[in-house]
PDB file of C-alpha atoms in Angstrom:
ATOM      1  CA  MET A  17       0.000   0.000   0.000  1.00 96.00           C
ATOM      2  CA  ARG A  18       1.237   3.475  -0.891  1.00 97.00           C
ATOM      3  CA  LEU A  19       0.216   6.919   0.303  1.00 98.00           C
ATOM      4  CA  VAL A  20       0.871   9.809  -2.098  1.00 98.00           C
ATOM      5  CA  VAL A  21       0.479  13.334  -0.749  1.00 98.00           C
ATOM      6  CA  LEU A  22      -1.325  15.568  -3.249  1.00 98.00           C
ATOM      7  CA  GLY A  23      -2.297  18.549  -1.097  1.00 96.00           C
ATOM      8  CA  CYS A  24      -1.382  19.165   2.527  1.00 95.00           C
ATOM      9  CA  ALA A  25      -1.933  22.875   3.237  1.00 94.00           C
ATOM     10  CA  GLY A  26      -4.165  23.680   6.173  1.00 91.00           C
ATOM     11  CA  SER A  27      -7.469  25.523   5.656  1.00 89.00           C
ATOM     12  CA  TYR A  28      -6.483  27.083   2.306  1.00 88.00           C
ATOM     13  CA  PRO A  29      -3.893  26.458  -0.431  1.00 89.00           C
ATOM     14  CA  SER A  30      -0.459  27.852   0.318  1.00 89.00           C
ATOM     15  CA  VAL A  31       2.135  29.110  -2.147  1.00 88.00           C
ATOM     16  CA  ALA A  32       3.687  25.654  -2.168  1.00 89.00           C
ATOM     17  CA  ALA A  33       0.783  23.258  -1.670  1.00 93.00           C
ATOM     18  CA  ALA A  34      -2.851  22.624  -2.489  1.00 94.00           C
ATOM     19  CA  ALA A  35      -5.356  21.972   0.275  1.00 96.00           C
ATOM     20  CA  SER A  36      -5.962  18.507   1.700  1.00 96.00           C
ATOM     21  CA  SER A  37      -5.857  15.567  -0.696  1.00 98.00           C
ATOM     22  CA  TYR A  38      -4.182  12.167  -0.618  1.00 98.00           C
ATOM     23  CA  LEU A  39      -4.013   9.193  -2.956  1.00 98.00           C
ATOM     24  CA  VAL A  40      -3.912   5.650  -1.574  1.00 98.00           C
ATOM     25  CA  GLN A  41      -2.777   2.934  -3.972  1.00 98.00           C
ATOM     26  CA  ALA A  42      -2.497  -0.839  -3.656  1.00 97.00           C
ATOM     27  CA  ASP A  43      -1.830  -3.677  -6.066  1.00 94.00           C
ATOM     28  CA  ASP A  44      -3.991  -6.785  -6.073  1.00 92.00           C
ATOM     29  CA  ALA A  45      -2.867 -10.360  -6.723  1.00 87.00           C
ATOM     30  CA  ASP A  46      -3.288  -9.885 -10.476  1.00 89.00           C
ATOM     31  CA  GLY A  47      -1.059  -6.803 -10.542  1.00 90.00           C
ATOM     32  CA  ARG A  48      -3.868  -4.294 -11.003  1.00 93.00           C
ATOM     33  CA  THR A  49      -3.327  -1.009  -9.163  1.00 95.00           C
ATOM     34  CA  TRP A  50      -6.316   0.306  -7.219  1.00 97.00           C
ATOM     35  CA  ASN A  51      -6.631   4.029  -6.521  1.00 98.00           C
ATOM     36  CA  VAL A  52      -8.621   5.622  -3.712  1.00 98.00           C
ATOM     37  CA  LEU A  53      -8.708   9.386  -3.257  1.00 98.00           C
ATOM     38  CA  LEU A  54      -8.953  10.786   0.267  1.00 98.00           C
ATOM     39  CA  ASP A  55     -10.448  14.295  -0.060  1.00 97.00           C
ATOM     40  CA  LEU A  56      -9.802  16.780  -2.866  1.00 97.00           C
ATOM     41  CA  GLY A  57      -9.524  20.305  -1.500  1.00 96.00           C
ATOM     42  CA  ASN A  58      -8.900  23.626  -3.207  1.00 95.00           C
ATOM     43  CA  GLY A  59      -6.248  23.366  -5.917  1.00 96.00           C
ATOM     44  CA  ALA A  60      -5.659  19.630  -5.461  1.00 96.00           C
ATOM     45  CA  LEU A  61      -6.807  18.580  -8.934  1.00 97.00           C
ATOM     46  CA  SER A  62      -3.521  19.941 -10.295  1.00 96.00           C
ATOM     47  CA  PRO A  63      -1.228  17.641  -8.252  1.00 97.00           C
ATOM     48  CA  LEU A  64      -3.643  14.755  -8.799  1.00 97.00           C
ATOM     49  CA  GLN A  65      -2.820  15.085 -12.501  1.00 96.00           C
ATOM     50  CA  ARG A  66       0.908  15.317 -11.701  1.00 95.00           C
ATOM     51  CA  TYR A  67       1.246  12.485  -9.190  1.00 95.00           C
ATOM     52  CA  GLY A  68      -1.761  10.325 -10.066  1.00 94.00           C
ATOM     53  CA  ASP A  69      -4.400   9.906 -12.756  1.00 94.00           C
ATOM     54  CA  PRO A  70      -7.909  11.407 -12.377  1.00 95.00           C
ATOM     55  CA  THR A  71      -9.243   8.907 -14.926  1.00 95.00           C
ATOM     56  CA  THR A  72      -8.253   5.758 -13.010  1.00 95.00           C
ATOM     57  CA  LEU A  73      -9.805   6.467  -9.624  1.00 97.00           C
ATOM     58  CA  ASP A  74     -11.772   3.580  -8.141  1.00 97.00           C
ATOM     59  CA  ALA A  75     -13.418   5.439  -5.248  1.00 97.00           C
ATOM     60  CA  ILE A  76     -13.348   8.765  -3.433  1.00 98.00           C
ATOM     61  CA  ALA A  77     -13.520   9.090   0.346  1.00 98.00           C
ATOM     62  CA  VAL A  78     -14.618  12.436   1.800  1.00 98.00           C
ATOM     63  CA  SER A  79     -13.771  13.170   5.432  1.00 96.00           C
ATOM     64  CA  HIS A  80     -16.049  16.207   5.817  1.00 93.00           C
ATOM     65  CA  LEU A  81     -17.625  18.967   3.772  1.00 95.00           C
ATOM     66  CA  HIS A  82     -15.429  22.021   4.372  1.00 93.00           C
ATOM     67  CA  SER A  83     -14.231  23.395   1.046  1.00 91.00           C
ATOM     68  CA  ASP A  84     -10.540  22.840   1.780  1.00 91.00           C
ATOM     69  CA  HIS A  85     -11.336  19.124   1.646  1.00 94.00           C
ATOM     70  CA  VAL A  86     -13.909  18.893  -1.176  1.00 95.00           C
ATOM     71  CA  ALA A  87     -13.856  21.977  -3.433  1.00 94.00           C
ATOM     72  CA  ASP A  88     -11.966  20.440  -6.362  1.00 94.00           C
ATOM     73  CA  LEU A  89     -14.400  17.562  -6.685  1.00 94.00           C
ATOM     74  CA  VAL A  90     -16.546  20.015  -8.622  1.00 92.00           C
ATOM     75  CA  VAL A  91     -13.851  20.519 -11.246  1.00 92.00           C
ATOM     76  CA  LEU A  92     -12.822  16.862 -11.191  1.00 94.00           C
ATOM     77  CA  ASN A  93     -16.357  16.281 -12.416  1.00 90.00           C
ATOM     78  CA  VAL A  94     -15.666  18.620 -15.359  1.00 91.00           C
ATOM     79  CA  LEU A  95     -12.412  16.836 -16.257  1.00 92.00           C
ATOM     80  CA  ARG A  96     -14.008  13.402 -16.176  1.00 91.00           C
ATOM     81  CA  ARG A  97     -17.164  14.513 -17.969  1.00 89.00           C
ATOM     82  CA  TYR A  98     -15.726  16.555 -20.851  1.00 87.00           C
ATOM     83  CA  ARG A  99     -12.425  14.839 -21.642  1.00 89.00           C
ATOM     84  CA  PRO A 100     -11.869  14.275 -25.422  1.00 92.00           C
ATOM     85  CA  ASP A 101     -12.249  10.493 -25.132  1.00 92.00           C
ATOM     86  CA  GLY A 102     -15.729  10.861 -23.699  1.00 90.00           C
ATOM     87  CA  PRO A 103     -17.181  10.808 -20.197  1.00 90.00           C
ATOM     88  CA  LEU A 104     -15.986   8.227 -17.717  1.00 93.00           C
ATOM     89  CA  PRO A 105     -18.299   5.899 -15.804  1.00 92.00           C
ATOM     90  CA  ALA A 106     -19.558   7.140 -12.453  1.00 93.00           C
ATOM     91  CA  ILE A 107     -17.520   6.304  -9.371  1.00 94.00           C
ATOM     92  CA  ASP A 108     -18.539   5.996  -5.736  1.00 96.00           C
ATOM     93  CA  VAL A 109     -18.042   9.024  -3.500  1.00 97.00           C
ATOM     94  CA  TRP A 110     -18.296   8.118   0.184  1.00 98.00           C
ATOM     95  CA  GLY A 111     -18.899  10.922   2.634  1.00 97.00           C
ATOM     96  CA  PRO A 112     -21.050  12.333   5.434  1.00 97.00           C
ATOM     97  CA  ASP A 113     -24.777  12.741   5.010  1.00 95.00           C
ATOM     98  CA  GLY A 114     -25.406  15.715   2.719  1.00 93.00           C
ATOM     99  CA  THR A 115     -22.325  15.306   0.516  1.00 93.00           C
ATOM    100  CA  ALA A 116     -24.308  15.356  -2.729  1.00 90.00           C
ATOM    101  CA  GLU A 117     -26.224  18.478  -1.718  1.00 92.00           C
ATOM    102  CA  ARG A 118     -23.100  20.319  -0.588  1.00 91.00           C
ATOM    103  CA  LEU A 119     -21.241  19.655  -3.830  1.00 90.00           C
ATOM    104  CA  ALA A 120     -24.323  20.573  -5.879  1.00 87.00           C
ATOM    105  CA  GLU A 121     -24.375  23.949  -4.108  1.00 88.00           C
ATOM    106  CA  MET A 122     -20.729  24.495  -5.018  1.00 85.00           C
ATOM    107  CA  ALA A 123     -21.286  23.438  -8.632  1.00 82.00           C
ATOM    108  CA  GLY A 124     -24.136  25.915  -9.091  1.00 80.00           C
ATOM    109  CA  LYS A 125     -27.251  25.673 -11.227  1.00 79.00           C
ATOM    110  CA  ASP A 126     -25.629  25.489 -14.667  1.00 79.00           C
ATOM    111  CA  PRO A 127     -26.502  22.045 -16.096  1.00 79.00           C
ATOM    112  CA  ALA A 128     -23.119  22.027 -17.823  1.00 73.00           C
ATOM    113  CA  THR A 129     -21.381  21.641 -14.469  1.00 75.00           C
ATOM    114  CA  GLY A 130     -23.958  19.373 -12.848  1.00 75.00           C
ATOM    115  CA  LEU A 131     -22.634  16.332 -11.016  1.00 78.00           C
ATOM    116  CA  ASP A 132     -25.027  13.798 -12.508  1.00 76.00           C
ATOM    117  CA  GLY A 133     -23.286  10.951 -14.275  1.00 80.00           C
ATOM    118  CA  GLN A 134     -19.819  11.147 -12.717  1.00 86.00           C
ATOM    119  CA  PHE A 135     -20.426  10.448  -9.041  1.00 92.00           C
ATOM    120  CA  ARG A 136     -22.544   7.962  -7.094  1.00 94.00           C
ATOM    121  CA  PHE A 137     -22.910   9.416  -3.630  1.00 95.00           C
ATOM    122  CA  ARG A 138     -22.810   7.018  -0.695  1.00 96.00           C
ATOM    123  CA  THR A 139     -23.185   7.847   2.999  1.00 97.00           C
ATOM    124  CA  TRP A 140     -20.599   6.628   5.494  1.00 97.00           C
ATOM    125  CA  ASP A 141     -21.761   4.048   8.033  1.00 97.00           C
ATOM    126  CA  PRO A 142     -19.148   3.336  10.743  1.00 95.00           C
ATOM    127  CA  ALA A 143     -20.589  -0.174  11.074  1.00 96.00           C
ATOM    128  CA  ALA A 144     -20.144  -0.938   7.371  1.00 97.00           C
ATOM    129  CA  PRO A 145     -16.537  -0.844   6.078  1.00 97.00           C
ATOM    130  CA  VAL A 146     -16.165  -0.228   2.351  1.00 97.00           C
ATOM    131  CA  VAL A 147     -14.133  -2.655   0.237  1.00 98.00           C
ATOM    132  CA  VAL A 148     -12.364  -1.287  -2.835  1.00 98.00           C
ATOM    133  CA  GLY A 149     -10.261  -4.009  -4.451  1.00 96.00           C
ATOM    134  CA  PRO A 150      -7.573  -4.988  -1.914  1.00 97.00           C
ATOM    135  CA  LEU A 151      -8.346  -1.967   0.281  1.00 98.00           C
ATOM    136  CA  THR A 152     -10.854  -1.712   3.113  1.00 98.00           C
ATOM    137  CA  LEU A 153     -12.012   1.753   4.227  1.00 98.00           C
ATOM    138  CA  THR A 154     -13.570   2.107   7.657  1.00 98.00           C
ATOM    139  CA  PRO A 155     -15.053   5.512   8.540  1.00 98.00           C
ATOM    140  CA  VAL A 156     -14.328   6.634  12.093  1.00 98.00           C
ATOM    141  CA  PRO A 157     -16.360   9.528  13.585  1.00 98.00           C
ATOM    142  CA  VAL A 158     -14.136  12.355  14.862  1.00 97.00           C
ATOM    143  CA  GLU A 159     -14.631  15.736  16.534  1.00 91.00           C
ATOM    144  CA  HIS A 160     -15.015  18.805  14.300  1.00 91.00           C
ATOM    145  CA  PRO A 161     -17.655  21.576  14.054  1.00 90.00           C
ATOM    146  CA  VAL A 162     -19.383  19.711  11.209  1.00 94.00           C
ATOM    147  CA  PRO A 163     -20.029  15.966  10.843  1.00 93.00           C
ATOM    148  CA  ALA A 164     -16.601  14.510  10.168  1.00 96.00           C
ATOM    149  CA  PHE A 165     -14.868  11.167   9.783  1.00 98.00           C
ATOM    150  CA  GLY A 166     -11.360   9.901   9.782  1.00 98.00           C
ATOM    151  CA  VAL A 167     -10.663   6.956   7.500  1.00 98.00           C
ATOM    152  CA  LEU A 168      -8.939   3.757   8.591  1.00 98.00           C
ATOM    153  CA  VAL A 169      -7.454   2.091   5.507  1.00 98.00           C
ATOM    154  CA  THR A 170      -6.359  -1.544   5.591  1.00 98.00           C
ATOM    155  CA  GLY A 171      -4.467  -3.023   2.649  1.00 97.00           C
ATOM    156  CA  PRO A 172      -1.601  -5.242   1.529  1.00 97.00           C
ATOM    157  CA  ALA A 173       1.951  -4.411   2.554  1.00 95.00           C
ATOM    158  CA  GLU A 174       4.184  -3.189  -0.242  1.00 89.00           C
ATOM    159  CA  GLY A 175       6.036  -6.226  -1.577  1.00 85.00           C
ATOM    160  CA  GLU A 176       4.297  -8.556   0.907  1.00 87.00           C
ATOM    161  CA  PRO A 177       0.729  -8.905  -0.383  1.00 86.00           C
ATOM    162  CA  THR A 178      -0.261 -11.468   2.255  1.00 87.00           C
ATOM    163  CA  ARG A 179       0.560  -9.105   5.134  1.00 93.00           C
ATOM    164  CA  ALA A 180      -1.989  -6.420   6.030  1.00 96.00           C
ATOM    165  CA  VAL A 181      -0.942  -2.888   6.973  1.00 97.00           C
ATOM    166  CA  THR A 182      -2.991   0.037   8.231  1.00 98.00           C
ATOM    167  CA  LEU A 183      -3.179   3.759   7.550  1.00 98.00           C
ATOM    168  CA  GLY A 184      -5.133   6.164   9.746  1.00 98.00           C
ATOM    169  CA  TYR A 185      -6.196   9.456   8.145  1.00 98.00           C
ATOM    170  CA  THR A 186      -7.640  11.847  10.696  1.00 97.00           C
ATOM    171  CA  GLY A 187      -9.286  14.379   8.395  1.00 95.00           C
ATOM    172  CA  ASP A 188      -9.846  17.351  10.719  1.00 92.00           C
ATOM    173  CA  THR A 189     -10.390  16.630  14.401  1.00 94.00           C
ATOM    174  CA  ASP A 190      -9.526  17.421  17.966  1.00 90.00           C
ATOM    175  CA  GLU A 191      -8.694  14.756  20.537  1.00 90.00           C
ATOM    176  CA  CYS A 192     -11.479  12.158  20.732  1.00 94.00           C
ATOM    177  CA  ALA A 193     -12.042   8.421  20.916  1.00 95.00           C
ATOM    178  CA  GLY A 194     -11.960   8.166  17.137  1.00 95.00           C
ATOM    179  CA  LEU A 195      -8.482   9.696  17.019  1.00 96.00           C
ATOM    180  CA  ASP A 196      -7.165   6.896  19.204  1.00 96.00           C
ATOM    181  CA  VAL A 197      -8.613   4.321  16.806  1.00 97.00           C
ATOM    182  CA  LEU A 198      -6.963   6.018  13.831  1.00 98.00           C
ATOM    183  CA  ALA A 199      -3.651   6.365  15.636  1.00 97.00           C
ATOM    184  CA  ALA A 200      -3.338   2.631  16.405  1.00 97.00           C
ATOM    185  CA  THR A 201      -1.997   2.061  12.886  1.00 98.00           C
ATOM    186  CA  ASP A 202       1.244   1.561  10.990  1.00 98.00           C
ATOM    187  CA  LEU A 203       1.061   5.140   9.697  1.00 98.00           C
ATOM    188  CA  LEU A 204      -0.954   7.994  11.191  1.00 98.00           C
ATOM    189  CA  LEU A 205      -1.618  10.802   8.703  1.00 98.00           C
ATOM    190  CA  CYS A 206      -2.557  13.440  11.236  1.00 96.00           C
ATOM    191  CA  GLU A 207      -3.628  17.039  10.906  1.00 95.00           C
ATOM    192  CA  ALA A 208      -1.995  19.662  13.126  1.00 93.00           C
ATOM    193  CA  GLY A 209      -3.821  22.805  12.131  1.00 83.00           C
ATOM    194  CA  PHE A 210      -3.450  24.818  15.350  1.00 79.00           C
ATOM    195  CA  ARG A 211      -0.319  26.120  17.039  1.00 74.00           C
ATOM    196  CA  ASP A 212       0.363  24.805  20.497  1.00 75.00           C
ATOM    197  CA  GLU A 213       0.169  28.258  22.047  1.00 67.00           C
ATOM    198  CA  LEU A 214      -3.590  28.069  21.421  1.00 58.00           C
ATOM    199  CA  ASP A 215      -3.914  24.639  23.009  1.00 54.00           C
ATOM    200  CA  ASP A 216      -6.079  25.756  25.917  1.00 59.00           C
ATOM    201  CA  ASP A 217      -8.076  28.388  24.020  1.00 64.00           C
ATOM    202  CA  LEU A 218      -9.517  26.534  21.034  1.00 74.00           C
ATOM    203  CA  ARG A 219     -10.873  23.005  21.306  1.00 78.00           C
ATOM    204  CA  GLY A 220     -13.183  20.845  19.254  1.00 73.00           C
ATOM    205  CA  ILE A 221     -11.760  21.931  15.897  1.00 82.00           C
ATOM    206  CA  HIS A 222      -8.139  20.956  15.181  1.00 86.00           C
ATOM    207  CA  LEU A 223      -5.126  19.239  16.668  1.00 91.00           C
ATOM    208  CA  THR A 224      -1.736  20.763  17.418  1.00 91.00           C
ATOM    209  CA  GLY A 225       1.677  19.191  17.009  1.00 91.00           C
ATOM    210  CA  ALA A 226       1.769  18.259  20.684  1.00 92.00           C
ATOM    211  CA  ARG A 227      -1.714  16.737  20.666  1.00 94.00           C
ATOM    212  CA  ALA A 228      -0.877  14.776  17.506  1.00 95.00           C
ATOM    213  CA  GLY A 229       2.266  13.464  19.158  1.00 95.00           C
ATOM    214  CA  ARG A 230       0.397  12.484  22.296  1.00 95.00           C
ATOM    215  CA  ALA A 231      -2.173  10.571  20.248  1.00 95.00           C
ATOM    216  CA  ALA A 232       0.532   8.742  18.286  1.00 97.00           C
ATOM    217  CA  HIS A 233       2.344   7.827  21.505  1.00 97.00           C
ATOM    218  CA  ARG A 234      -0.806   6.779  23.345  1.00 96.00           C
ATOM    219  CA  ALA A 235      -1.995   4.450  20.578  1.00 96.00           C
ATOM    220  CA  GLY A 236       1.414   3.192  19.467  1.00 96.00           C
ATOM    221  CA  ALA A 237       1.414   4.535  15.894  1.00 97.00           C
ATOM    222  CA  GLY A 238       4.250   3.135  13.815  1.00 97.00           C
ATOM    223  CA  ARG A 239       4.911   6.432  12.025  1.00 98.00           C
ATOM    224  CA  LEU A 240       3.493   9.942  12.291  1.00 98.00           C
ATOM    225  CA  VAL A 241       3.010  12.128   9.223  1.00 98.00           C
ATOM    226  CA  LEU A 242       1.900  15.652  10.124  1.00 97.00           C
ATOM    227  CA  THR A 243      -0.295  17.475   7.641  1.00 97.00           C
ATOM    228  CA  HIS A 244      -2.796  20.349   7.305  1.00 94.00           C
ATOM    229  CA  LEU A 245      -0.196  22.787   8.671  1.00 93.00           C
ATOM    230  CA  THR A 246      -1.183  26.391   8.036  1.00 90.00           C
ATOM    231  CA  ALA A 247       1.075  28.617   5.963  1.00 86.00           C
ATOM    232  CA  TRP A 248       2.176  30.755   8.905  1.00 86.00           C
ATOM    233  CA  GLU A 249       3.526  27.814  10.911  1.00 85.00           C
ATOM    234  CA  ASP A 250       7.184  26.754  10.934  1.00 89.00           C
ATOM    235  CA  PRO A 251       7.055  22.989  10.284  1.00 91.00           C
ATOM    236  CA  SER A 252      10.105  22.415  12.462  1.00 92.00           C
ATOM    237  CA  ASP A 253       8.233  23.854  15.452  1.00 92.00           C
ATOM    238  CA  VAL A 254       5.270  21.543  14.861  1.00 93.00           C
ATOM    239  CA  VAL A 255       7.597  18.539  14.593  1.00 94.00           C
ATOM    240  CA  ALA A 256       9.384  19.546  17.802  1.00 94.00           C
ATOM    241  CA  HIS A 257       6.083  19.779  19.648  1.00 93.00           C
ATOM    242  CA  ALA A 258       5.031  16.341  18.373  1.00 94.00           C
ATOM    243  CA  ALA A 259       8.413  14.845  19.255  1.00 95.00           C
ATOM    244  CA  SER A 260       8.058  16.020  22.851  1.00 94.00           C
ATOM    245  CA  SER A 261       5.779  13.036  23.487  1.00 92.00           C
ATOM    246  CA  TYR A 262       6.215  10.696  20.501  1.00 96.00           C
ATOM    247  CA  ALA A 263       9.568   8.972  19.983  1.00 96.00           C
ATOM    248  CA  GLY A 264       8.772   7.298  16.654  1.00 96.00           C
ATOM    249  CA  PRO A 265       9.561   8.576  13.151  1.00 97.00           C
ATOM    250  CA  ILE A 266       7.894  11.899  12.277  1.00 98.00           C
ATOM    251  CA  ASP A 267       7.512  13.419   8.818  1.00 97.00           C
ATOM    252  CA  VAL A 268       5.828  16.548   7.515  1.00 97.00           C
ATOM    253  CA  ALA A 269       3.646  15.949   4.465  1.00 97.00           C
ATOM    254  CA  THR A 270       4.815  17.688   1.284  1.00 96.00           C
ATOM    255  CA  PRO A 271       3.305  17.555  -2.218  1.00 96.00           C
ATOM    256  CA  GLY A 272       4.465  14.444  -4.060  1.00 97.00           C
ATOM    257  CA  ALA A 273       5.830  12.689  -0.980  1.00 97.00           C
ATOM    258  CA  THR A 274       5.177   8.940  -1.147  1.00 98.00           C
ATOM    259  CA  PHE A 275       5.045   6.669   1.895  1.00 98.00           C
ATOM    260  CA  ARG A 276       5.224   2.918   1.368  1.00 97.00           C
ATOM    261  CA  LEU A 277       3.658   0.741   4.006  1.00 95.00           C
TER     262      LEU A 277
END
């Protein structure tokens, strides 16, 4: 299983990175590569074309409906619908209740940009994991001002297809029971959208570097990848805060970075 970072900027695209978007890939026993997209925020369609292929997606998983996680799905629809070789078949989009309505609002009333035909909208059910080829996606409710889910991805280890590995993607969350579930994985892709100086002032929205590190330590994450850092943060400070409680390997997500599990 491979994780490819497409966009990793927190809350809005930065000069160097699109907003949140990640590509998970895994090969099945026949050698076919399966592609699952985790979110597609503002500007992320561009790196999806650079580091992946918008025409070979097998499913899309939406953590929550803030625009920095879903905005470019509207223009992905345009790419897939109007490409010279003809429209592609519809693919499943899994997300919170109301995903179809939210994206329809963003697309507007012009029939030319309507979402019909490209996406089949499905609602997450934490009791019903989703199987996409060799990958299993389990939605995990997390704490955010809107309904939000992290995604626990289970798939074959790179080069060892009979061994299962796990990836926990937090989406946006504060500390909660769901975070601990997501952190008990081989790789925790964890947002750290607030600076630690605000730790006691703002809760229920985002994590900080220190809170991400504590979660990784508490659950025994094999590796911590920090993402959703805002443009005004120094990544080295966020890493230092995370490392104050987590002794395992820590990375900061950057566009194009690939992690092999």
